[in-house]
Amino acid sequence: MQNNVRPESMERITTKALADAFIEEQIAELRAQIGDKKVLLALSGGVDSSVVAALLIKAVGRQLVCVHVNHGLMRKGESEQVIEVFGKELDANLIYVDATDRFLDLLAGVEEPERKRKIIGGEFIKVFDEEASKLEGISFLAQGTIYPDILESDGVKAHHNVGGLPEGMQFELVEPVKLLYKDEVRVVGEALGLPHAMVYRQPFPGPGLGVRCLGAITRDRLHALREADAILRAEFDNCGLAESVWQYFIAVPDFKSVGVKDGKRYEGWPAIIRAVNTRDAMSATIEEIPYDVLHKITDRITNEVPGINRVLYDLTPKPIGTIEWE
Ligand code: XMP
C-alpha cells in the first residue's frame, strides 16, 4: 500500500495528459492490489467517491460493489444522477437503498442541530452496515479519502468510517486518490469521463438538506426546501454564477409569515438564500448577486414552490455567520 505522505517530487495534476497517466498507473496498482476479489464502496455522488468509483470500475469492473444510500436529504435529482451515471452509463454493480423513511422517522420532532447531525451520521453507518452484511466475499473497502483529509484529520471520512462496520468484518482499505488535492481529483474525474456537473459540484454537507430544513424537519417543509434549492441552482446555472460562486443554497426556517396569494391570505415559510465565496470555509464573503437575478429567483420560488411566500437574502459574512445555518 502507498503510504500517507505525498512525495515532494509528485507533480500537481493539472492537465488531461497528467490525469491520464495517473489513471493508467492507478489501474495497474488497483488490479495488483485487488486481484479477483471484491471491493465495497459507499457512493454518495460527491466528487471524491464518484471519482474513486469510476477509477475502480475501469480497473476491476463489476468486482466493485457500490452502495448508494439515499437518506432522503439529498438535493433534487442527485440520487437519480448516481443511478443514471453509475448504474446505467458505467454499468456499475450498484445497490441503491432508499432509506428516506428511516431517516425522516428518526428525525421527526428533533430540533437540536447537533442531535440531528448525530442521528443522520449514526443511521447512515447502520444502513451501510446492513447492506454490507448481506454481501458475501468482500475483501476490500474503498474510500474517497483525499490528501486534505489526511492532513486535517485522522484520514478517515466520517461517513465512510471503517470503524463503523460490524465487528468481524475485516476489510483492507483501497484509497486511490488519497494523495491528491481536490482540484486534482476534479481533473482526474473529467479525464475519466464523469459529467462536468458531478465533478465540479459545489460542497454539500454530509447531513445534506437536514441542516438547511431548520429545526424539526417536516416532509412538507423539506419538499419546499428541495424545490426552492433546485430553482436557485437552475438560475445560477442560467446566469453563469454557478461556475464562480463557491457555495450557494437555500435554508428554510420553521416559522411562517402572513402573505397574500390570489387575493387570499397565504401563510408560508421564507426561503433564505445563502451564496458565499471562500478559499477554505474558515471565513467567507457574500456574493454580489445582480438584482435582476434575485428578482427572477424570488419570482420563481414564490410562484412555483408550495408553502413559500417570501425570499430573503442573507448578507452575513463568516464570521459572524457560519456558512450553514445549523
Ligand atoms: P460552516 O457552517 O461551519 O461550514 O461555516 C463550513 C463548510 O462545511 C460544511 N459543513 C459540513 N460538512 N458535515 C459536512 O460534511 C457537516 O455536518 C457540515 N456542516 C457544515 C458547510 O457546507 C461548509 O461548506
Tab-separated table of C-alpha atoms and ligand atoms in Angstrom:
chain	number	residue	atom	x	y	z
A	1	MET	CA	0.000	0.000	0.000
A	2	GLN	CA	1.028	3.592	-0.636
A	3	ASN	CA	2.000	5.471	2.452
A	4	ASN	CA	0.230	8.618	3.537
A	5	VAL	CA	2.801	11.239	2.619
A	6	ARG	CA	2.748	12.954	-0.730
A	7	PRO	CA	6.291	12.861	-2.184
A	8	GLU	CA	7.752	16.317	-2.854
A	9	SER	CA	8.558	15.158	-6.384
A	10	MET	CA	4.914	14.410	-7.185
A	11	GLU	CA	3.767	16.726	-9.955
A	12	ARG	CA	0.447	18.533	-9.486
A	13	ILE	CA	-2.143	17.000	-11.839
A	14	THR	CA	-3.405	19.946	-13.884
A	15	THR	CA	-3.879	18.582	-17.405
A	16	LYS	CA	-5.710	15.746	-19.128
A	17	ALA	CA	-2.365	14.154	-20.081
A	18	LEU	CA	-1.189	14.104	-16.456
A	19	ALA	CA	-4.585	12.781	-15.352
A	20	ASP	CA	-4.450	10.003	-17.959
A	21	ALA	CA	-1.000	8.990	-16.737
A	22	PHE	CA	-2.276	8.918	-13.137
A	23	ILE	CA	-5.290	6.838	-14.190
A	24	GLU	CA	-3.119	4.267	-16.029
A	25	GLU	CA	-0.802	3.956	-13.052
A	26	GLN	CA	-3.695	3.569	-10.600
A	27	ILE	CA	-5.444	0.950	-12.733
A	28	ALA	CA	-2.286	-1.184	-12.674
A	29	GLU	CA	-1.884	-0.709	-8.909
A	30	LEU	CA	-5.543	-1.406	-8.165
A	31	ARG	CA	-5.502	-4.588	-10.250
A	32	ALA	CA	-2.365	-5.760	-8.464
A	33	GLN	CA	-3.850	-4.995	-5.041
A	34	ILE	CA	-7.347	-6.383	-5.639
A	35	GLY	CA	-6.726	-9.366	-7.938
A	36	ASP	CA	-10.008	-11.202	-8.446
A	37	LYS	CA	-11.517	-10.161	-5.096
A	38	LYS	CA	-14.469	-7.852	-4.416
A	39	VAL	CA	-14.442	-4.221	-3.264
A	40	LEU	CA	-17.192	-2.291	-1.478
A	41	LEU	CA	-17.716	1.475	-1.773
A	42	ALA	CA	-20.207	3.896	-0.195
A	43	LEU	CA	-21.056	6.062	-3.188
A	44	SER	CA	-22.601	9.363	-2.124
A	45	GLY	CA	-22.426	11.017	-5.532
A	46	GLY	CA	-19.958	13.589	-4.214
A	47	VAL	CA	-16.806	14.332	-6.183
A	48	ASP	CA	-14.391	12.105	-4.263
A	49	SER	CA	-16.438	8.907	-4.008
A	50	SER	CA	-17.588	9.310	-7.624
A	51	VAL	CA	-14.017	9.547	-8.910
A	52	VAL	CA	-12.969	6.534	-6.835
A	53	ALA	CA	-15.939	4.576	-8.206
A	54	ALA	CA	-15.096	5.481	-11.808
A	55	LEU	CA	-11.432	4.511	-11.303
A	56	LEU	CA	-12.359	1.178	-9.753
A	57	ILE	CA	-14.906	0.417	-12.468
A	58	LYS	CA	-12.121	0.933	-15.024
A	59	ALA	CA	-9.732	-1.258	-13.037
A	60	VAL	CA	-11.905	-4.128	-11.807
A	61	GLY	CA	-15.367	-3.603	-13.351
A	62	ARG	CA	-18.148	-5.438	-11.553
A	63	GLN	CA	-15.854	-6.676	-8.793
A	64	LEU	CA	-16.687	-3.248	-7.329
A	65	VAL	CA	-19.957	-3.126	-5.393
A	66	CYS	CA	-21.245	0.422	-4.886
A	67	VAL	CA	-23.848	1.175	-2.243
A	68	HIS	CA	-25.737	4.442	-2.589
A	69	VAL	CA	-27.760	5.306	0.499
A	70	ASN	CA	-30.447	7.900	-0.159
A	71	HIS	CA	-31.088	9.400	3.282
A	72	GLY	CA	-33.942	11.499	1.949
A	73	LEU	CA	-31.881	14.651	2.465
A	74	MET	CA	-30.275	14.781	-0.975
A	75	ARG	CA	-30.753	17.723	-3.301
A	76	LYS	CA	-33.234	17.377	-6.134
A	77	GLY	CA	-32.055	14.915	-8.774
A	78	GLU	CA	-28.877	13.780	-7.008
A	79	SER	CA	-29.722	10.146	-6.307
A	80	GLU	CA	-31.231	9.920	-9.778
A	81	GLN	CA	-27.923	11.149	-11.245
A	82	VAL	CA	-25.972	8.474	-9.338
A	83	ILE	CA	-28.288	5.783	-10.722
A	84	GLU	CA	-28.107	7.218	-14.251
A	85	VAL	CA	-24.319	7.696	-14.389
A	86	PHE	CA	-23.107	4.687	-12.420
A	87	GLY	CA	-25.980	2.196	-12.701
A	88	LYS	CA	-26.743	2.804	-16.382
A	89	GLU	CA	-23.909	4.556	-18.241
A	90	LEU	CA	-20.978	2.904	-16.439
A	91	ASP	CA	-22.822	-0.389	-15.808
A	92	ALA	CA	-21.640	-0.459	-12.189
A	93	ASN	CA	-22.661	-3.087	-9.694
A	94	LEU	CA	-24.836	-0.578	-7.816
A	95	ILE	CA	-27.041	-1.196	-4.810
A	96	TYR	CA	-29.497	1.672	-4.308
A	97	VAL	CA	-31.068	1.950	-0.884
A	98	ASP	CA	-33.934	4.367	-0.399
A	99	ALA	CA	-33.784	4.865	3.366
A	100	THR	CA	-35.799	8.116	3.344
A	101	ASP	CA	-38.490	6.895	5.729
A	102	ARG	CA	-35.973	5.523	8.242
A	103	PHE	CA	-34.136	8.831	8.441
A	104	LEU	CA	-37.185	11.094	8.444
A	105	ASP	CA	-38.993	8.990	11.053
A	106	LEU	CA	-35.963	9.140	13.362
A	107	LEU	CA	-35.619	12.894	12.818
A	108	ALA	CA	-39.282	13.705	13.431
A	109	GLY	CA	-39.587	16.254	16.228
A	110	VAL	CA	-35.801	16.612	16.710
A	111	GLU	CA	-34.917	20.315	16.825
A	112	GLU	CA	-31.372	20.446	18.104
A	113	PRO	CA	-28.817	20.709	15.229
A	114	GLU	CA	-26.091	18.546	16.761
A	115	ARG	CA	-28.587	15.810	17.622
A	116	LYS	CA	-29.872	15.914	14.061
A	117	ARG	CA	-26.297	15.511	12.771
A	118	LYS	CA	-25.627	12.582	15.133
A	119	ILE	CA	-28.831	10.814	14.119
A	120	ILE	CA	-28.076	11.230	10.410
A	121	GLY	CA	-24.423	10.104	10.747
A	122	GLY	CA	-25.305	7.149	13.007
A	123	GLU	CA	-28.173	5.944	10.837
A	124	PHE	CA	-26.052	6.245	7.707
A	125	ILE	CA	-23.488	3.856	9.140
A	126	LYS	CA	-26.247	1.473	10.265
A	127	VAL	CA	-27.851	1.318	6.810
A	128	PHE	CA	-24.473	0.858	5.122
A	129	ASP	CA	-23.520	-1.878	7.604
A	130	GLU	CA	-26.774	-3.718	6.979
A	131	GLU	CA	-26.148	-3.704	3.251
A	132	ALA	CA	-22.530	-4.774	3.728
A	133	SER	CA	-23.529	-7.716	5.922
A	134	LYS	CA	-25.820	-9.033	3.184
A	135	LEU	CA	-22.903	-9.293	0.767
A	136	GLU	CA	-20.532	-12.199	0.550
A	137	GLY	CA	-16.902	-12.373	-0.385
A	138	ILE	CA	-15.991	-8.692	0.066
A	139	SER	CA	-12.290	-8.269	0.860
A	140	PHE	CA	-11.726	-4.541	0.355
A	141	LEU	CA	-13.379	-1.280	1.341
A	142	ALA	CA	-12.761	1.660	-0.997
A	143	GLN	CA	-12.844	5.201	0.321
A	144	GLY	CA	-12.754	8.638	-1.268
A	145	THR	CA	-10.124	9.892	1.145
A	146	ILE	CA	-8.217	12.854	-0.345
A	147	TYR	CA	-4.975	14.460	0.801
A	148	PRO	CA	-6.567	17.288	2.844
A	149	ASP	CA	-8.474	14.611	4.824
A	150	ILE	CA	-5.131	13.078	5.771
A	151	LEU	CA	-3.585	16.452	6.581
A	152	GLU	CA	-6.562	17.737	8.575
A	153	SER	CA	-7.859	14.682	10.390
A	154	ASP	CA	-7.154	11.069	11.026
A	155	GLY	CA	-7.646	10.375	7.345
A	156	VAL	CA	-10.949	8.574	7.643
A	157	LYS	CA	-14.046	10.274	6.302
A	158	ALA	CA	-16.823	10.361	8.867
A	159	HIS	CA	-19.488	8.900	6.630
A	160	HIS	CA	-17.289	6.172	5.222
A	161	ASN	CA	-15.999	5.303	8.609
A	162	VAL	CA	-14.452	1.859	8.560
A	163	GLY	CA	-14.719	1.840	12.372
A	164	GLY	CA	-18.489	1.831	11.950
A	165	LEU	CA	-18.609	-1.513	10.203
A	166	PRO	CA	-19.815	-4.598	12.034
A	167	GLU	CA	-17.303	-6.393	14.170
A	168	GLY	CA	-15.754	-9.359	12.471
A	169	MET	CA	-15.816	-7.687	9.075
A	170	GLN	CA	-12.219	-7.218	8.142
A	171	PHE	CA	-11.599	-5.136	5.086
A	172	GLU	CA	-8.378	-3.873	3.635
A	173	LEU	CA	-8.668	-0.232	2.556
A	174	VAL	CA	-8.428	0.920	-1.058
A	175	GLU	CA	-7.839	4.676	-1.314
A	176	PRO	CA	-6.662	5.535	-4.835
A	177	VAL	CA	-6.952	9.341	-4.551
A	178	LYS	CA	-5.602	9.774	-1.053
A	179	LEU	CA	-2.537	11.716	-2.173
A	180	LEU	CA	-4.495	14.112	-4.395
A	181	TYR	CA	-5.806	17.587	-3.710
A	182	LYS	CA	-9.407	18.412	-4.610
A	183	ASP	CA	-8.513	20.245	-7.844
A	184	GLU	CA	-6.528	17.201	-8.985
A	185	VAL	CA	-9.407	14.839	-8.163
A	186	ARG	CA	-11.589	17.006	-10.414
A	187	VAL	CA	-9.127	16.882	-13.324
A	188	VAL	CA	-8.938	13.084	-12.940
A	189	GLY	CA	-12.767	12.896	-12.787
A	190	GLU	CA	-13.117	14.754	-16.061
A	191	ALA	CA	-10.448	12.594	-17.686
A	192	LEU	CA	-12.470	9.559	-16.568
A	193	GLY	CA	-15.463	10.980	-18.438
A	194	LEU	CA	-17.675	11.830	-15.446
A	195	PRO	CA	-20.226	14.625	-16.083
A	196	HIS	CA	-18.886	18.147	-15.530
A	197	ALA	CA	-21.728	18.934	-13.087
A	198	MET	CA	-20.749	15.955	-10.924
A	199	VAL	CA	-17.016	16.722	-10.962
A	200	TYR	CA	-17.433	20.446	-10.270
A	201	ARG	CA	-20.246	20.014	-7.777
A	202	GLN	CA	-20.234	22.603	-5.003
A	203	PRO	CA	-19.513	21.344	-1.469
A	204	PHE	CA	-22.516	19.680	0.168
A	205	PRO	CA	-22.549	18.731	3.859
A	206	GLY	CA	-22.872	15.058	4.820
A	207	PRO	CA	-26.185	15.709	6.665
A	208	GLY	CA	-27.452	17.259	3.442
A	209	LEU	CA	-30.671	19.255	3.429
A	210	GLY	CA	-31.149	18.105	7.030
A	211	VAL	CA	-29.163	21.102	8.316
A	212	ARG	CA	-30.968	23.504	5.955
A	213	CYS	CA	-34.509	22.477	6.915
A	214	LEU	CA	-34.068	24.354	10.166
A	215	GLY	CA	-35.358	22.978	13.457
A	216	ALA	CA	-37.517	19.850	13.452
A	217	ILE	CA	-37.719	18.537	9.871
A	218	THR	CA	-41.150	18.018	8.361
A	219	ARG	CA	-41.732	16.389	4.992
A	220	ASP	CA	-43.685	19.305	3.541
A	221	ARG	CA	-41.037	21.885	4.503
A	222	LEU	CA	-38.246	19.588	3.296
A	223	HIS	CA	-40.042	19.292	-0.043
A	224	ALA	CA	-40.369	23.092	-0.286
A	225	LEU	CA	-36.651	23.478	0.523
A	226	ARG	CA	-35.621	20.929	-2.126
A	227	GLU	CA	-37.734	22.603	-4.811
A	228	ALA	CA	-36.557	26.133	-3.905
A	229	ASP	CA	-32.925	24.969	-3.868
A	230	ALA	CA	-33.368	23.414	-7.326
A	231	ILE	CA	-34.683	26.751	-8.641
A	232	LEU	CA	-31.745	28.643	-7.130
A	233	ARG	CA	-29.293	26.192	-8.735
A	234	ALA	CA	-31.030	26.390	-12.111
A	235	GLU	CA	-30.971	30.194	-12.097
A	236	PHE	CA	-27.311	30.269	-11.012
A	237	ASP	CA	-26.586	27.929	-13.945
A	238	ASN	CA	-28.511	30.215	-16.312
A	239	CYS	CA	-26.615	33.373	-15.379
A	240	GLY	CA	-23.149	31.808	-15.017
A	241	LEU	CA	-22.891	32.281	-11.238
A	242	ALA	CA	-22.754	28.508	-10.735
A	243	GLU	CA	-19.230	28.477	-12.191
A	244	SER	CA	-17.911	31.234	-9.927
A	245	VAL	CA	-19.695	31.077	-6.566
A	246	TRP	CA	-18.168	28.665	-4.062
A	247	GLN	CA	-21.332	27.542	-2.279
A	248	TYR	CA	-24.967	28.567	-2.671
A	249	PHE	CA	-28.138	27.114	-1.257
A	250	ILE	CA	-31.489	27.756	0.389
A	251	ALA	CA	-32.362	27.356	4.061
A	252	VAL	CA	-35.982	27.243	5.212
A	253	PRO	CA	-36.753	28.101	8.858
A	254	ASP	CA	-39.663	26.626	10.786
A	255	PHE	CA	-41.821	29.717	11.102
A	256	LYS	CA	-44.380	31.314	8.850
A	257	SER	CA	-45.338	34.851	7.947
A	258	VAL	CA	-48.505	36.278	6.521
A	259	GLY	CA	-48.725	36.840	2.797
A	260	VAL	CA	-51.342	37.152	0.096
A	261	LYS	CA	-51.865	34.960	-2.953
A	262	ASP	CA	-54.704	35.037	-5.481
A	263	GLY	CA	-56.435	37.649	-3.317
A	264	LYS	CA	-56.380	35.422	-0.248
A	265	ARG	CA	-54.320	35.305	2.943
A	266	TYR	CA	-51.390	32.922	2.354
A	267	GLU	CA	-49.193	31.903	5.269
A	268	GLY	CA	-45.855	30.495	4.248
A	269	TRP	CA	-42.223	29.936	5.168
A	270	PRO	CA	-39.454	32.236	3.983
A	271	ALA	CA	-36.728	30.808	1.704
A	272	ILE	CA	-33.343	32.219	2.708
A	273	ILE	CA	-30.655	32.432	0.016
A	274	ARG	CA	-27.035	31.898	1.048
A	275	ALA	CA	-24.282	32.445	-1.573
A	276	VAL	CA	-20.711	32.666	-0.318
A	277	ASN	CA	-17.145	32.715	-1.549
A	278	THR	CA	-14.234	31.331	0.396
A	279	ARG	CA	-10.921	29.541	0.000
A	280	ASP	CA	-11.034	27.210	2.945
A	281	ALA	CA	-14.532	27.616	4.502
A	282	MET	CA	-12.930	29.138	7.625
A	283	SER	CA	-14.119	32.592	6.603
A	284	ALA	CA	-16.431	33.614	3.782
A	285	THR	CA	-17.652	36.684	1.913
A	286	ILE	CA	-21.009	37.344	0.298
A	287	GLU	CA	-21.526	37.104	-3.448
A	288	GLU	CA	-22.926	40.256	-5.105
A	289	ILE	CA	-25.869	38.656	-6.877
A	290	PRO	CA	-27.255	41.036	-9.536
A	291	TYR	CA	-30.702	42.373	-8.579
A	292	ASP	CA	-32.362	41.090	-11.749
A	293	VAL	CA	-31.221	37.567	-10.844
A	294	LEU	CA	-32.534	37.992	-7.297
A	295	HIS	CA	-35.888	39.180	-8.627
A	296	LYS	CA	-36.130	36.245	-11.030
A	297	ILE	CA	-35.312	33.743	-8.262
A	298	THR	CA	-37.825	35.380	-5.915
A	299	ASP	CA	-40.484	35.347	-8.567
A	300	ARG	CA	-39.973	31.697	-9.429
A	301	ILE	CA	-39.703	30.410	-5.862
A	302	THR	CA	-42.770	32.270	-4.575
A	303	ASN	CA	-44.833	31.220	-7.600
A	304	GLU	CA	-43.635	27.653	-8.057
A	305	VAL	CA	-42.965	26.305	-4.572
A	306	PRO	CA	-45.961	25.452	-2.404
A	307	GLY	CA	-45.558	26.750	1.150
A	308	ILE	CA	-43.034	29.536	0.439
A	309	ASN	CA	-44.270	33.123	0.450
A	310	ARG	CA	-41.094	35.205	0.850
A	311	VAL	CA	-37.474	35.117	-0.324
A	312	LEU	CA	-34.707	36.688	1.767
A	313	TYR	CA	-31.004	37.161	1.021
A	314	ASP	CA	-28.591	36.512	3.879
A	315	LEU	CA	-25.888	39.210	3.686
A	316	THR	CA	-23.892	37.961	6.679
A	317	PRO	CA	-20.215	37.114	6.113
A	318	LYS	CA	-18.368	34.415	8.084
A	319	PRO	CA	-17.536	35.403	10.740
A	320	ILE	CA	-20.021	36.239	12.195
A	321	GLY	CA	-22.430	33.850	10.482
A	322	THR	CA	-21.312	30.307	9.746
A	323	ILE	CA	-21.922	29.171	6.160
A	324	GLU	CA	-24.685	26.756	7.175
A	325	TRP	CA	-27.484	27.980	9.403
A	326	GLU	CA	-27.263	24.975	11.701
B	1	XMP	P1	-19.871	26.220	8.432
B	1	XMP	O1	-21.374	26.159	8.519
B	1	XMP	O2	-19.220	25.588	9.629
B	1	XMP	O3	-19.486	25.315	7.189
B	1	XMP	O4	-19.351	27.596	8.166
B	1	XMP	C1	-18.215	25.214	6.615
B	1	XMP	C2	-18.282	24.198	5.470
B	1	XMP	O5	-18.529	22.887	5.989
B	1	XMP	C3	-19.754	22.364	5.504
B	1	XMP	N1	-20.430	21.674	6.622
B	1	XMP	C4	-20.455	20.338	6.788
B	1	XMP	N2	-19.931	19.334	6.043
B	1	XMP	N3	-20.833	17.757	7.563
B	1	XMP	C5	-20.155	18.043	6.427
B	1	XMP	O6	-19.702	17.116	5.755
B	1	XMP	C6	-21.379	18.696	8.374
B	1	XMP	O7	-22.012	18.403	9.382
B	1	XMP	C7	-21.166	20.056	7.942
B	1	XMP	N4	-21.533	21.270	8.478
B	1	XMP	C8	-21.060	22.223	7.653
B	1	XMP	C9	-20.533	23.553	5.003
B	1	XMP	O8	-21.478	23.194	3.997
B	1	XMP	C10	-19.441	24.453	4.508
B	1	XMP	O9	-19.010	24.085	3.208
